[in-house]
mmCIF file of C-alpha atoms in Angstrom:
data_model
loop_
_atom_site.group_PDB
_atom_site.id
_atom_site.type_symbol
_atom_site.label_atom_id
_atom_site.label_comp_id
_atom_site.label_asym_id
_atom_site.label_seq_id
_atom_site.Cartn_x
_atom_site.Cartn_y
_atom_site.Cartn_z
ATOM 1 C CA UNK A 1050 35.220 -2.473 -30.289
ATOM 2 C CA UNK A 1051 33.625 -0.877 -33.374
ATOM 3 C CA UNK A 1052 32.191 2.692 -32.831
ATOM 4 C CA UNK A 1053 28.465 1.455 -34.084
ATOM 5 C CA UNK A 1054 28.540 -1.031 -31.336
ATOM 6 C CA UNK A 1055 29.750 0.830 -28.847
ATOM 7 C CA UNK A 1056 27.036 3.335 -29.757
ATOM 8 C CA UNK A 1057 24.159 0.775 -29.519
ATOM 9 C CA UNK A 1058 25.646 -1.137 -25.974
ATOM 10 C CA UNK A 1059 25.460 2.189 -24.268
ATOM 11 C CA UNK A 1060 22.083 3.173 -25.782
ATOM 12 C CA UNK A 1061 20.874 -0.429 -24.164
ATOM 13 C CA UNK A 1062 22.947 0.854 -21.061
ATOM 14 C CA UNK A 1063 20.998 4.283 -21.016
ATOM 15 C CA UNK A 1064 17.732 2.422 -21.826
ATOM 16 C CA UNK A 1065 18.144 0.138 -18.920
ATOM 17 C CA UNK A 1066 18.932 2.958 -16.521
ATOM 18 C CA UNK A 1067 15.948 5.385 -17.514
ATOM 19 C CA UNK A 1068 13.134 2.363 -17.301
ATOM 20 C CA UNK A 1069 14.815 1.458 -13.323
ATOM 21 C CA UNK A 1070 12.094 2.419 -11.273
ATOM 22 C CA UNK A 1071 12.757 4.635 -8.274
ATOM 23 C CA UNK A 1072 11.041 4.018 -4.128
ATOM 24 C CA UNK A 1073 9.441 6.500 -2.222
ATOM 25 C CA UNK A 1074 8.991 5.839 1.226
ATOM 26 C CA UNK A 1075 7.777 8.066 3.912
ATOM 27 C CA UNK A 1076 9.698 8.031 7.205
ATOM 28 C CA UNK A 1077 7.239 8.528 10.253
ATOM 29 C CA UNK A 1078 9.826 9.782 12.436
ATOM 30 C CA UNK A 1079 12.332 11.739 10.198
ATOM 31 C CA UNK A 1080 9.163 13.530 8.922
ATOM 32 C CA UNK A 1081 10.719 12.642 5.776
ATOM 33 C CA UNK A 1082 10.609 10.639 2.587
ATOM 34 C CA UNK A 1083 13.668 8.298 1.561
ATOM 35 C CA UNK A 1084 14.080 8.067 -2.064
ATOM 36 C CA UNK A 1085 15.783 4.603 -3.206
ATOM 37 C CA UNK A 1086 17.208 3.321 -6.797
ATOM 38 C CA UNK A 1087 16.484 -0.245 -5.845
ATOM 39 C CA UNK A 1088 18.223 -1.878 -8.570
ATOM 40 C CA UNK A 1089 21.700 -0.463 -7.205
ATOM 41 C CA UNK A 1090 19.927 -1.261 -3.999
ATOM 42 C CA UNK A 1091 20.874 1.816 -1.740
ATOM 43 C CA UNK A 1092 19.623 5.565 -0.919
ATOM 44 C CA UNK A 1093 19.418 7.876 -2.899
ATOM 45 C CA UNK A 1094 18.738 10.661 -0.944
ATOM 46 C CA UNK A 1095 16.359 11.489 2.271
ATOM 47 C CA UNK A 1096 13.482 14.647 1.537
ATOM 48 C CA UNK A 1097 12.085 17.005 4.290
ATOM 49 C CA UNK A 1098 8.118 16.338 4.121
ATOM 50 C CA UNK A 1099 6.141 17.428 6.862
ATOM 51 C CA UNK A 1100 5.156 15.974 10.089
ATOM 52 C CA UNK A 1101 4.933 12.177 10.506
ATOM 53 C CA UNK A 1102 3.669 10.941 6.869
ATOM 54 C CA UNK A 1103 2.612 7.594 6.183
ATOM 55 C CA UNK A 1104 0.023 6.924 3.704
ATOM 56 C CA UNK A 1105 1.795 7.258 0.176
ATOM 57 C CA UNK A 1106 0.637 7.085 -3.742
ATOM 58 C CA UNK A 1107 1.840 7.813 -6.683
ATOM 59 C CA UNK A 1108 -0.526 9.766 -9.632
ATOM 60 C CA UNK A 1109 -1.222 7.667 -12.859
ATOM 61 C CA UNK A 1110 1.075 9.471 -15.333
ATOM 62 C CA UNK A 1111 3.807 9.201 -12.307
ATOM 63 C CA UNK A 1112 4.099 12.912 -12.231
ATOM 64 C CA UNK A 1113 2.969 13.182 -8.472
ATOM 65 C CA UNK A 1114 3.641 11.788 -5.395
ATOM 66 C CA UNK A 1115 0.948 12.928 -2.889
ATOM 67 C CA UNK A 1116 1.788 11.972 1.246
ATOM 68 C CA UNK A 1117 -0.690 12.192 4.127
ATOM 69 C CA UNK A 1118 1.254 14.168 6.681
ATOM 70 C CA UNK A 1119 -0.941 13.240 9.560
ATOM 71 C CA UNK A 1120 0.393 15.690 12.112
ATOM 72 C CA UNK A 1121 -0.039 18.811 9.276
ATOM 73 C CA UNK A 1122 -3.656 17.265 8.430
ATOM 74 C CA UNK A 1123 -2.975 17.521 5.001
ATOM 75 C CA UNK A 1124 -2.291 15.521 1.920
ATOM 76 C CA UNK A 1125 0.754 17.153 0.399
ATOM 77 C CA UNK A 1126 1.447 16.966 -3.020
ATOM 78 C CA UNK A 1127 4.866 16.618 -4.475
ATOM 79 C CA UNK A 1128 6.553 16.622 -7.955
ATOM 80 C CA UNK A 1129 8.360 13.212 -8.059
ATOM 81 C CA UNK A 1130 10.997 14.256 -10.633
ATOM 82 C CA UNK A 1131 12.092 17.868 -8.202
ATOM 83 C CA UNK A 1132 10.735 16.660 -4.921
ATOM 84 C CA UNK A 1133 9.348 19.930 -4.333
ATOM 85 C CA UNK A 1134 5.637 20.264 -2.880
ATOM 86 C CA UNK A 1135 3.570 21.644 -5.413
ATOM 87 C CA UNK A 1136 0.186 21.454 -3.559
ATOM 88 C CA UNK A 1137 -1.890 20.440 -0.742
ATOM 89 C CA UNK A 1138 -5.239 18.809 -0.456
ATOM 90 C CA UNK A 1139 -7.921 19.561 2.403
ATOM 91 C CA UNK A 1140 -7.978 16.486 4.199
ATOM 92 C CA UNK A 1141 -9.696 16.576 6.854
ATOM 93 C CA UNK A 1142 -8.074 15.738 10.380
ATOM 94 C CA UNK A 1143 -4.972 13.407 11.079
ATOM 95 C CA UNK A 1144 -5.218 11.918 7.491
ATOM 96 C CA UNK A 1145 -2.901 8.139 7.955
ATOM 97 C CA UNK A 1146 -4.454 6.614 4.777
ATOM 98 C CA UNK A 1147 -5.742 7.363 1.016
ATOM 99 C CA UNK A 1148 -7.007 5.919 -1.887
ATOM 100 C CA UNK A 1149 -7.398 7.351 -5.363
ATOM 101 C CA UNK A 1150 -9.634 6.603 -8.214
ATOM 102 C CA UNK A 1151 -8.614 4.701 -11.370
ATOM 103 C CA UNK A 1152 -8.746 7.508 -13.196
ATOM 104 C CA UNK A 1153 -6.923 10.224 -11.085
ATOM 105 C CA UNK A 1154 -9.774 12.123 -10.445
ATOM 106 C CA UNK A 1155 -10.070 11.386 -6.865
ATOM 107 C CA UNK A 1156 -9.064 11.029 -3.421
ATOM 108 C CA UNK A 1157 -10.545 9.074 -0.205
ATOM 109 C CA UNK A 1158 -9.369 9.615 2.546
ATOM 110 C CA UNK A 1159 -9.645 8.187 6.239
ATOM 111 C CA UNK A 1160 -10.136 10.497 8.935
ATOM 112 C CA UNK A 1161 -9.881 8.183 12.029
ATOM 113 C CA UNK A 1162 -10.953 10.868 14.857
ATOM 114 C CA UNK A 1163 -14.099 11.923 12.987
ATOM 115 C CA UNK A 1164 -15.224 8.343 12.003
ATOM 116 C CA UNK A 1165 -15.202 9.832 8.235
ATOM 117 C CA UNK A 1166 -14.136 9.256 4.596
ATOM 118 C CA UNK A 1167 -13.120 12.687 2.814
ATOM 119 C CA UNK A 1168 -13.934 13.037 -0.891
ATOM 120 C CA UNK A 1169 -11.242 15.078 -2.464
ATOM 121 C CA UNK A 1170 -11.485 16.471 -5.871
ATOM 122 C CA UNK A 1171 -8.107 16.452 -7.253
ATOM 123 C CA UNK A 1172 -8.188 18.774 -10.005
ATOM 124 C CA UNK A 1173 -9.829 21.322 -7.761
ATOM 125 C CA UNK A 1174 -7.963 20.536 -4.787
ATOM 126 C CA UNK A 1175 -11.407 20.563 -3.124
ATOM 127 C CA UNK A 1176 -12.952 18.375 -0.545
ATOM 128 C CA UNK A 1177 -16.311 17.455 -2.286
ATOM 129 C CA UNK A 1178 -17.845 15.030 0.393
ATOM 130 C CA UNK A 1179 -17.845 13.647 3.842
ATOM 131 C CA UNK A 1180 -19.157 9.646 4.708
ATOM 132 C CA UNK A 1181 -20.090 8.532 7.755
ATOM 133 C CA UNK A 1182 -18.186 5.272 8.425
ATOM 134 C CA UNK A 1183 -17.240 3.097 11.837
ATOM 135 C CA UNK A 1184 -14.913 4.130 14.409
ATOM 136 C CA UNK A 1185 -11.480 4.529 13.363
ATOM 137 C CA UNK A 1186 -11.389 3.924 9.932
ATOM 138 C CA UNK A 1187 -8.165 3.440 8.398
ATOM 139 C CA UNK A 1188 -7.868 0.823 5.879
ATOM 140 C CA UNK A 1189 -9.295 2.170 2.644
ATOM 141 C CA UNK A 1190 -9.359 1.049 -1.504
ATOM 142 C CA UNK A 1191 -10.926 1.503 -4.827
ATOM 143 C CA UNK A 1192 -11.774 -1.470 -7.093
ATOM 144 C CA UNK A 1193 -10.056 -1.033 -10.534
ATOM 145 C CA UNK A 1194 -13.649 -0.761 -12.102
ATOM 146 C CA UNK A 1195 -13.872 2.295 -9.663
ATOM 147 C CA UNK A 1196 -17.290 0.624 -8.495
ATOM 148 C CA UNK A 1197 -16.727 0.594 -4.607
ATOM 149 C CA UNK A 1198 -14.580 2.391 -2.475
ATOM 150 C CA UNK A 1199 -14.006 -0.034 0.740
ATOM 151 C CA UNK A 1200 -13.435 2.005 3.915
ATOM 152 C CA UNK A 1201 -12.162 -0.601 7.153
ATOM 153 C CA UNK A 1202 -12.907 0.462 10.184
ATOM 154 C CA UNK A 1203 -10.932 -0.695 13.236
ATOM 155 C CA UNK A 1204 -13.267 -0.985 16.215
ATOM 156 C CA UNK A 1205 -16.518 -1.791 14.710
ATOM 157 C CA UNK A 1206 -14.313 -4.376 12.952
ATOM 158 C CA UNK A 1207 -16.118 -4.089 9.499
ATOM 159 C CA UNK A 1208 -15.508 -3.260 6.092
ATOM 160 C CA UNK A 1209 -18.273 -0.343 4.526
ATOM 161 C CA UNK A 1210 -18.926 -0.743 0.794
ATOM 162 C CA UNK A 1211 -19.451 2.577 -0.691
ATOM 163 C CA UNK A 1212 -20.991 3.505 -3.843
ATOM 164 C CA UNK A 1213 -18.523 5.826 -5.879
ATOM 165 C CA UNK A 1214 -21.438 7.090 -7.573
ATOM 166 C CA UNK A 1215 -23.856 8.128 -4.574
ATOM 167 C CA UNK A 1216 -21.156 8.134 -2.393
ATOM 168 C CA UNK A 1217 -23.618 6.551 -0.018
ATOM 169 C CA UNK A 1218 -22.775 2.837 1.909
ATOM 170 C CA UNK A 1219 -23.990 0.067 0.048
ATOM 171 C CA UNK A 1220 -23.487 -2.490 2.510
ATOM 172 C CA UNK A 1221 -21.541 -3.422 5.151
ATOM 173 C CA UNK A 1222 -19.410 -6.635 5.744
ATOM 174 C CA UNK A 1223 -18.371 -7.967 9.328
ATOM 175 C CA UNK A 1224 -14.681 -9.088 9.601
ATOM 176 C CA UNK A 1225 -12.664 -10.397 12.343
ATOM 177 C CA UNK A 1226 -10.926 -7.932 14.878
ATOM 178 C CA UNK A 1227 -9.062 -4.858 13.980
ATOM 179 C CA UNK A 1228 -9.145 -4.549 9.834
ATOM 180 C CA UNK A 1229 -6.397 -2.658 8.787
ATOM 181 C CA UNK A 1230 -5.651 -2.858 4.986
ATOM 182 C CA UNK A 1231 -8.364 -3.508 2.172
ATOM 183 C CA UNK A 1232 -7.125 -3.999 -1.364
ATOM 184 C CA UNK A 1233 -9.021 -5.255 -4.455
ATOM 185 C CA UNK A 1234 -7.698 -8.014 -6.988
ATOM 186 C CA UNK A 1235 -6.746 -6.531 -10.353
ATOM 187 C CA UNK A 1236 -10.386 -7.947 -11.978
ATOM 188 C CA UNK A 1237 -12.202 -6.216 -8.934
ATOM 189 C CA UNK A 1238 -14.025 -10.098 -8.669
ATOM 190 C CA UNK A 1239 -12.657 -10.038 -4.949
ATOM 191 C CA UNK A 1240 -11.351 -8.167 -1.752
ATOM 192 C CA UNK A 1241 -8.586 -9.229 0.296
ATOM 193 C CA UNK A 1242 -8.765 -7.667 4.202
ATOM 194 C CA UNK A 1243 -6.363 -8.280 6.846
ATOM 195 C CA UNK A 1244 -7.550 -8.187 10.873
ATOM 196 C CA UNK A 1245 -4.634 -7.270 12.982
ATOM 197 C CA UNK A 1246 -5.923 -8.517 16.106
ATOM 198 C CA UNK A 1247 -7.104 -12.489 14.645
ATOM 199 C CA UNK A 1248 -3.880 -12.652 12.597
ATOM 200 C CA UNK A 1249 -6.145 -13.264 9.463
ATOM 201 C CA UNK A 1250 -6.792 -12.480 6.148
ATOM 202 C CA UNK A 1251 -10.347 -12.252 4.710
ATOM 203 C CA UNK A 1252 -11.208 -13.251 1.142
ATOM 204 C CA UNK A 1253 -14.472 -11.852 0.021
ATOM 205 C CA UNK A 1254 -16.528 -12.046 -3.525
ATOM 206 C CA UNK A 1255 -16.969 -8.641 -4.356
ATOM 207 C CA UNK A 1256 -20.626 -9.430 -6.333
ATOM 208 C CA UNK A 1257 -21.860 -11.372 -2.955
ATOM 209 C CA UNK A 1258 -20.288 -9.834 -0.160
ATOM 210 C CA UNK A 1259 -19.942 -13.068 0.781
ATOM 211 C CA UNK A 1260 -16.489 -14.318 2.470
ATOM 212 C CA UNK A 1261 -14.991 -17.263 0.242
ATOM 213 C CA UNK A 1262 -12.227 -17.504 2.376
ATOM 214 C CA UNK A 1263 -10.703 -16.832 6.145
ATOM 215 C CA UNK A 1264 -7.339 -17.375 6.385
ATOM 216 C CA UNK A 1265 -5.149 -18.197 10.096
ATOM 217 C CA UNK A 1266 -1.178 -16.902 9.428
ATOM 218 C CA UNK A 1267 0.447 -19.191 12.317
ATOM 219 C CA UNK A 1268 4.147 -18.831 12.383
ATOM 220 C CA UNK A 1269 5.693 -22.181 14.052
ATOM 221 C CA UNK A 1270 8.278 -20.543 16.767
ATOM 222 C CA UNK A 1271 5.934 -17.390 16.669
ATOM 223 C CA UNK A 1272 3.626 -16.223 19.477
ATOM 224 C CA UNK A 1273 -0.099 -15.680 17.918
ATOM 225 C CA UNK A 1274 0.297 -11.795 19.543
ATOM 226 C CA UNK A 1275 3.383 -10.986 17.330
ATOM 227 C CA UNK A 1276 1.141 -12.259 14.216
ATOM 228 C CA UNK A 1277 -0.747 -8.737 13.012
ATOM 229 C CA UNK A 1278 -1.100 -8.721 9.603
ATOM 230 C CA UNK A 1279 -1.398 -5.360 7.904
ATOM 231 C CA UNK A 1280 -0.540 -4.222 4.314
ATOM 232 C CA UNK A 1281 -1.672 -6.939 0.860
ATOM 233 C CA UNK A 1282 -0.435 -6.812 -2.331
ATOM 234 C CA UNK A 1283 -2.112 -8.632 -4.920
ATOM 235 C CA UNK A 1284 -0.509 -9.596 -8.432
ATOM 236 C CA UNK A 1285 -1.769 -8.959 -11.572
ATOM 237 C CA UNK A 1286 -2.913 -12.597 -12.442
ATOM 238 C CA UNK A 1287 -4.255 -12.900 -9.084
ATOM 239 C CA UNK A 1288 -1.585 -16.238 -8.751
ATOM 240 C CA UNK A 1289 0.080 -14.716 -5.788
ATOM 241 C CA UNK A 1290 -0.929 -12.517 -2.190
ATOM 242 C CA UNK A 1291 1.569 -11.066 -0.504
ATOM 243 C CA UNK A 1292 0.742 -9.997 3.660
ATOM 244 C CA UNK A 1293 2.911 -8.051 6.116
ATOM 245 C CA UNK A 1294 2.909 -9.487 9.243
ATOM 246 C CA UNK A 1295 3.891 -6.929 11.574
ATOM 247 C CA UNK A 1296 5.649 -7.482 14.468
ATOM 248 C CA UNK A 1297 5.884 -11.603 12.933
ATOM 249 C CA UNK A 1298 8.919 -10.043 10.820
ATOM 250 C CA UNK A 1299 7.418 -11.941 7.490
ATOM 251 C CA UNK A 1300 5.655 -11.698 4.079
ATOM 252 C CA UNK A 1301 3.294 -14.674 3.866
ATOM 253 C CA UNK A 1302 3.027 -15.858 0.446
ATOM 254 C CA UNK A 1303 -0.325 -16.950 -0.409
ATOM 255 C CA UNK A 1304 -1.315 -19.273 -3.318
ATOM 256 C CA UNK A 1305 -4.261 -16.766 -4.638
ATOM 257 C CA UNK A 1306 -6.493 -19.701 -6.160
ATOM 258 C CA UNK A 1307 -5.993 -22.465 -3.421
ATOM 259 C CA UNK A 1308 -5.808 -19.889 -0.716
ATOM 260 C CA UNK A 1309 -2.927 -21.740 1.092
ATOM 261 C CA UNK A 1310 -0.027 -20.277 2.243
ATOM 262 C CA UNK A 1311 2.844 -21.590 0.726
ATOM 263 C CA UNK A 1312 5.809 -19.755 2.147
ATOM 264 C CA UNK A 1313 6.615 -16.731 5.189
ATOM 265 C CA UNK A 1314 9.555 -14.938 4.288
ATOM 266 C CA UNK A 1315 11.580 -13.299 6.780
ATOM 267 C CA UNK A 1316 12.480 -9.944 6.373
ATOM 268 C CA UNK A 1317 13.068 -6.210 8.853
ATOM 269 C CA UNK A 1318 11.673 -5.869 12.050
ATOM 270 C CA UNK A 1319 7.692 -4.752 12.170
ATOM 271 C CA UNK A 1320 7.032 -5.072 8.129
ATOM 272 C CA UNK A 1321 4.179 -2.367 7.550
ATOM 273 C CA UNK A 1322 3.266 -2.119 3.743
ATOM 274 C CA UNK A 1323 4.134 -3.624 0.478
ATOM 275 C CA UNK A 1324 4.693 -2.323 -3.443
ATOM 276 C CA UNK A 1325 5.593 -4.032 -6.272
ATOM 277 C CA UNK A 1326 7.792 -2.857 -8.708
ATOM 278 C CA UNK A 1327 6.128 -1.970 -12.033
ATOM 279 C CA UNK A 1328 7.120 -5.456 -13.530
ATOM 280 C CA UNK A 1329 6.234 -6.991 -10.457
ATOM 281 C CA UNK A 1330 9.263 -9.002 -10.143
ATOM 282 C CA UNK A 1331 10.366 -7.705 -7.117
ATOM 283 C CA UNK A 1332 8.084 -6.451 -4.210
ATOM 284 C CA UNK A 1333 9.396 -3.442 -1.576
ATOM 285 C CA UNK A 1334 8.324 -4.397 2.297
ATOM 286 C CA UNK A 1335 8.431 -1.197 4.605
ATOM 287 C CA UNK A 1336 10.179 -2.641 8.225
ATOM 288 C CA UNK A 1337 9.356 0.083 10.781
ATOM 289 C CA UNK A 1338 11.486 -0.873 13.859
ATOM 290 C CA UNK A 1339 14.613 -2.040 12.167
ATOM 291 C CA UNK A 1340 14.436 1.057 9.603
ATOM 292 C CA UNK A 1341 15.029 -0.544 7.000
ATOM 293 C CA UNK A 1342 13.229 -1.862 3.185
ATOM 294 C CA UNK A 1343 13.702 -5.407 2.201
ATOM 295 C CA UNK A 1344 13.673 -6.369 -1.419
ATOM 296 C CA UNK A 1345 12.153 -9.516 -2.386
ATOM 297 C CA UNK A 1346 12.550 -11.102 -5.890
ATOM 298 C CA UNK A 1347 9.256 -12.533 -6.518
ATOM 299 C CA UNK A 1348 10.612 -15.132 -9.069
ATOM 300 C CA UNK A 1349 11.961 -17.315 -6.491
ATOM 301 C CA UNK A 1350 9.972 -15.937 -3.244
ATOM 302 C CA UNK A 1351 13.687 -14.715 -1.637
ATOM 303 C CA UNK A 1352 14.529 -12.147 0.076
ATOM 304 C CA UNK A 1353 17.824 -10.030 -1.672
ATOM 305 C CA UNK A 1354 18.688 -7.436 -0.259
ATOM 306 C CA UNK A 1355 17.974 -4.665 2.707
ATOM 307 C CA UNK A 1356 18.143 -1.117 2.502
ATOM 308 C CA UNK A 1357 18.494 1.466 5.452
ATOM 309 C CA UNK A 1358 16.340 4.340 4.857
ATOM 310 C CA UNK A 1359 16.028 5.728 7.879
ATOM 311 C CA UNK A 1360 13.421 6.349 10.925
ATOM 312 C CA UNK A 1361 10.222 4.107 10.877
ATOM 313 C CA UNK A 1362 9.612 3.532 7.166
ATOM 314 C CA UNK A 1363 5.981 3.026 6.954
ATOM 315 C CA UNK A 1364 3.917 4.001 3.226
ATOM 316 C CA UNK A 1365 5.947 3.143 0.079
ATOM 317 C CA UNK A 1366 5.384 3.865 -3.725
ATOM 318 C CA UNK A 1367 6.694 3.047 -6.862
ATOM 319 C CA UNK A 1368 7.383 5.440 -9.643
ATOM 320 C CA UNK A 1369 7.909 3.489 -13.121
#
């Protein structure tokens, strides 16, 4: 083959290679994260952490991962190109979940024991406020128009609306039992919430409040106790909602503007949380009892491939 050529296919090659994304996911019991390549499919590497993370994110410009190490009660911050921890936020006690604002600024996070949301100021690696919420929060979001910050809690089964501005609740909406993941649809026009204990997801019109939609996830061949939904992802062009389903072993596949459910795929054993790759052709499923992350290509709603990370994969992010 000419030189030129050969030149140009491996600058392609090289191109190709440097835009593959890369997987963080935290590993409860390893106290750990696993780093995957998933377009070779396999593990990369496995990174000392802290004790028991799960909540995961990835900053804006990609530059840091930050990890809620629950036992530690910090947020630990952590160059994703090194993997070395470069900071830690104040987060208040036994920190499980986080959100951060569209612009980077800040954090919010869920502090179950104290029936809280923590405001963290990034820059300053400062905890700015404190919000009274229900018992045992845990679910928590920002809307893209960094309008509300949504804050589930568990046993008073409702999701708080919170006013990034005043920081103050808003209103409050009442969901079915045991909400435990919020996320907002790319537009911010509507919130998705899952209730562990129904087995259903909760559509609701972020300008009303009002639920549009309550969805039942019944499994044929599955008992209604082993359906506990739990992490949503969303696409871009609100077509598509994707739900873990727990112990149910599946990601139900939701038509986002006729609200049926169109598919369950099977994937590992107690699927946690979701993440779609920065294309969001494929999506990453954490499975926390079979230890594993399945790979779903979101083209033709199948699952490809599994990945053994290691001990209870539970938060995962995506690094472009």
């Amino acid at each position: 083959m000419h030189p030129i050529k050969m030149a140009g296919m491996a600058a392609i090659l090289f191109t190709t290679v440097a835009q593959a994304e890369t997987v963080f996911v935290t590993l409860e019991k390893d106290n750990a994260i696993a780093v995957l390549d998933p377009v070779e499919g396999k593990l990369v590497k496995t990174v000392p952490v802290g004790q028991r993370p799960r909540g995961i994110a990835i900053s804006k410009d990609g530059k840091t991962l930050f990890v809620a190490t629950s036992d530690d009660n910090t947020i630990r911050m952590i160059d994703s190109e090194t993997l070395k921890e470069i900071g830690k936020l104040p987060s208040g006690e036994d920190p499980e979940t986080f959100a951060l604002s569209p612009d980077g600024k800040f954090m919010y996070v869920s502090n179950e024991d104290d029936a809280e949301v923590t405001v963290i100021d990034i820059a300053a690696k400062k905890a700015v406020g404190k919000i009274k919420v229900g018992v045992e929060p845990e679910g928590i979001t920002v809307s893209p128009d960094n309008k509300w910050t949504i804050s589930a809690s568990e046993t008073t089964n409702m999701l708080h609306w919170i006013d990034t501005n005043s920081r103050q609740i808003a209103d409050n909406t009442l969901v079915d039992p045991r909400p435990r993941a919020v996320t907002f649809t790319d537009d911010s026009q509507q919130l998705w919430a899952t209730s562990e204990m129904a087995g259903t997801l909760t559509i609701i019109d972020a300008a009303s409040k009002q639920i549009v939609q309550n969805i039942k996830l019944d499994v044929q061949g599955v008992s209604s106790d082993q359906i506990q939904p739990v992490g949503i992802a969303v696409d871009k062009e609100r077509r598509y909602g994707y739900v873990a389903m727990g112990p149910a072993n599946r990601v139900a596949v939701i038509n986002a503007q006729t609200y049926k459910v169109e598919k369950f795929l099977l994937v590992g054993q107690r699927v946690w949380n979701l993440a779609f790759s920065p294309d969001q052709k494929r999506l990453y499923t954490t499975n926390g009892v079979s230890n594993d992350v399945s790979i779903i290509d979101l083209e033709n709603h199948k699952v490809t491939k599994s990945v053994a990370v290691g001990r209870y994969p539970w938060g995962v992010a995506v690094k472009p």
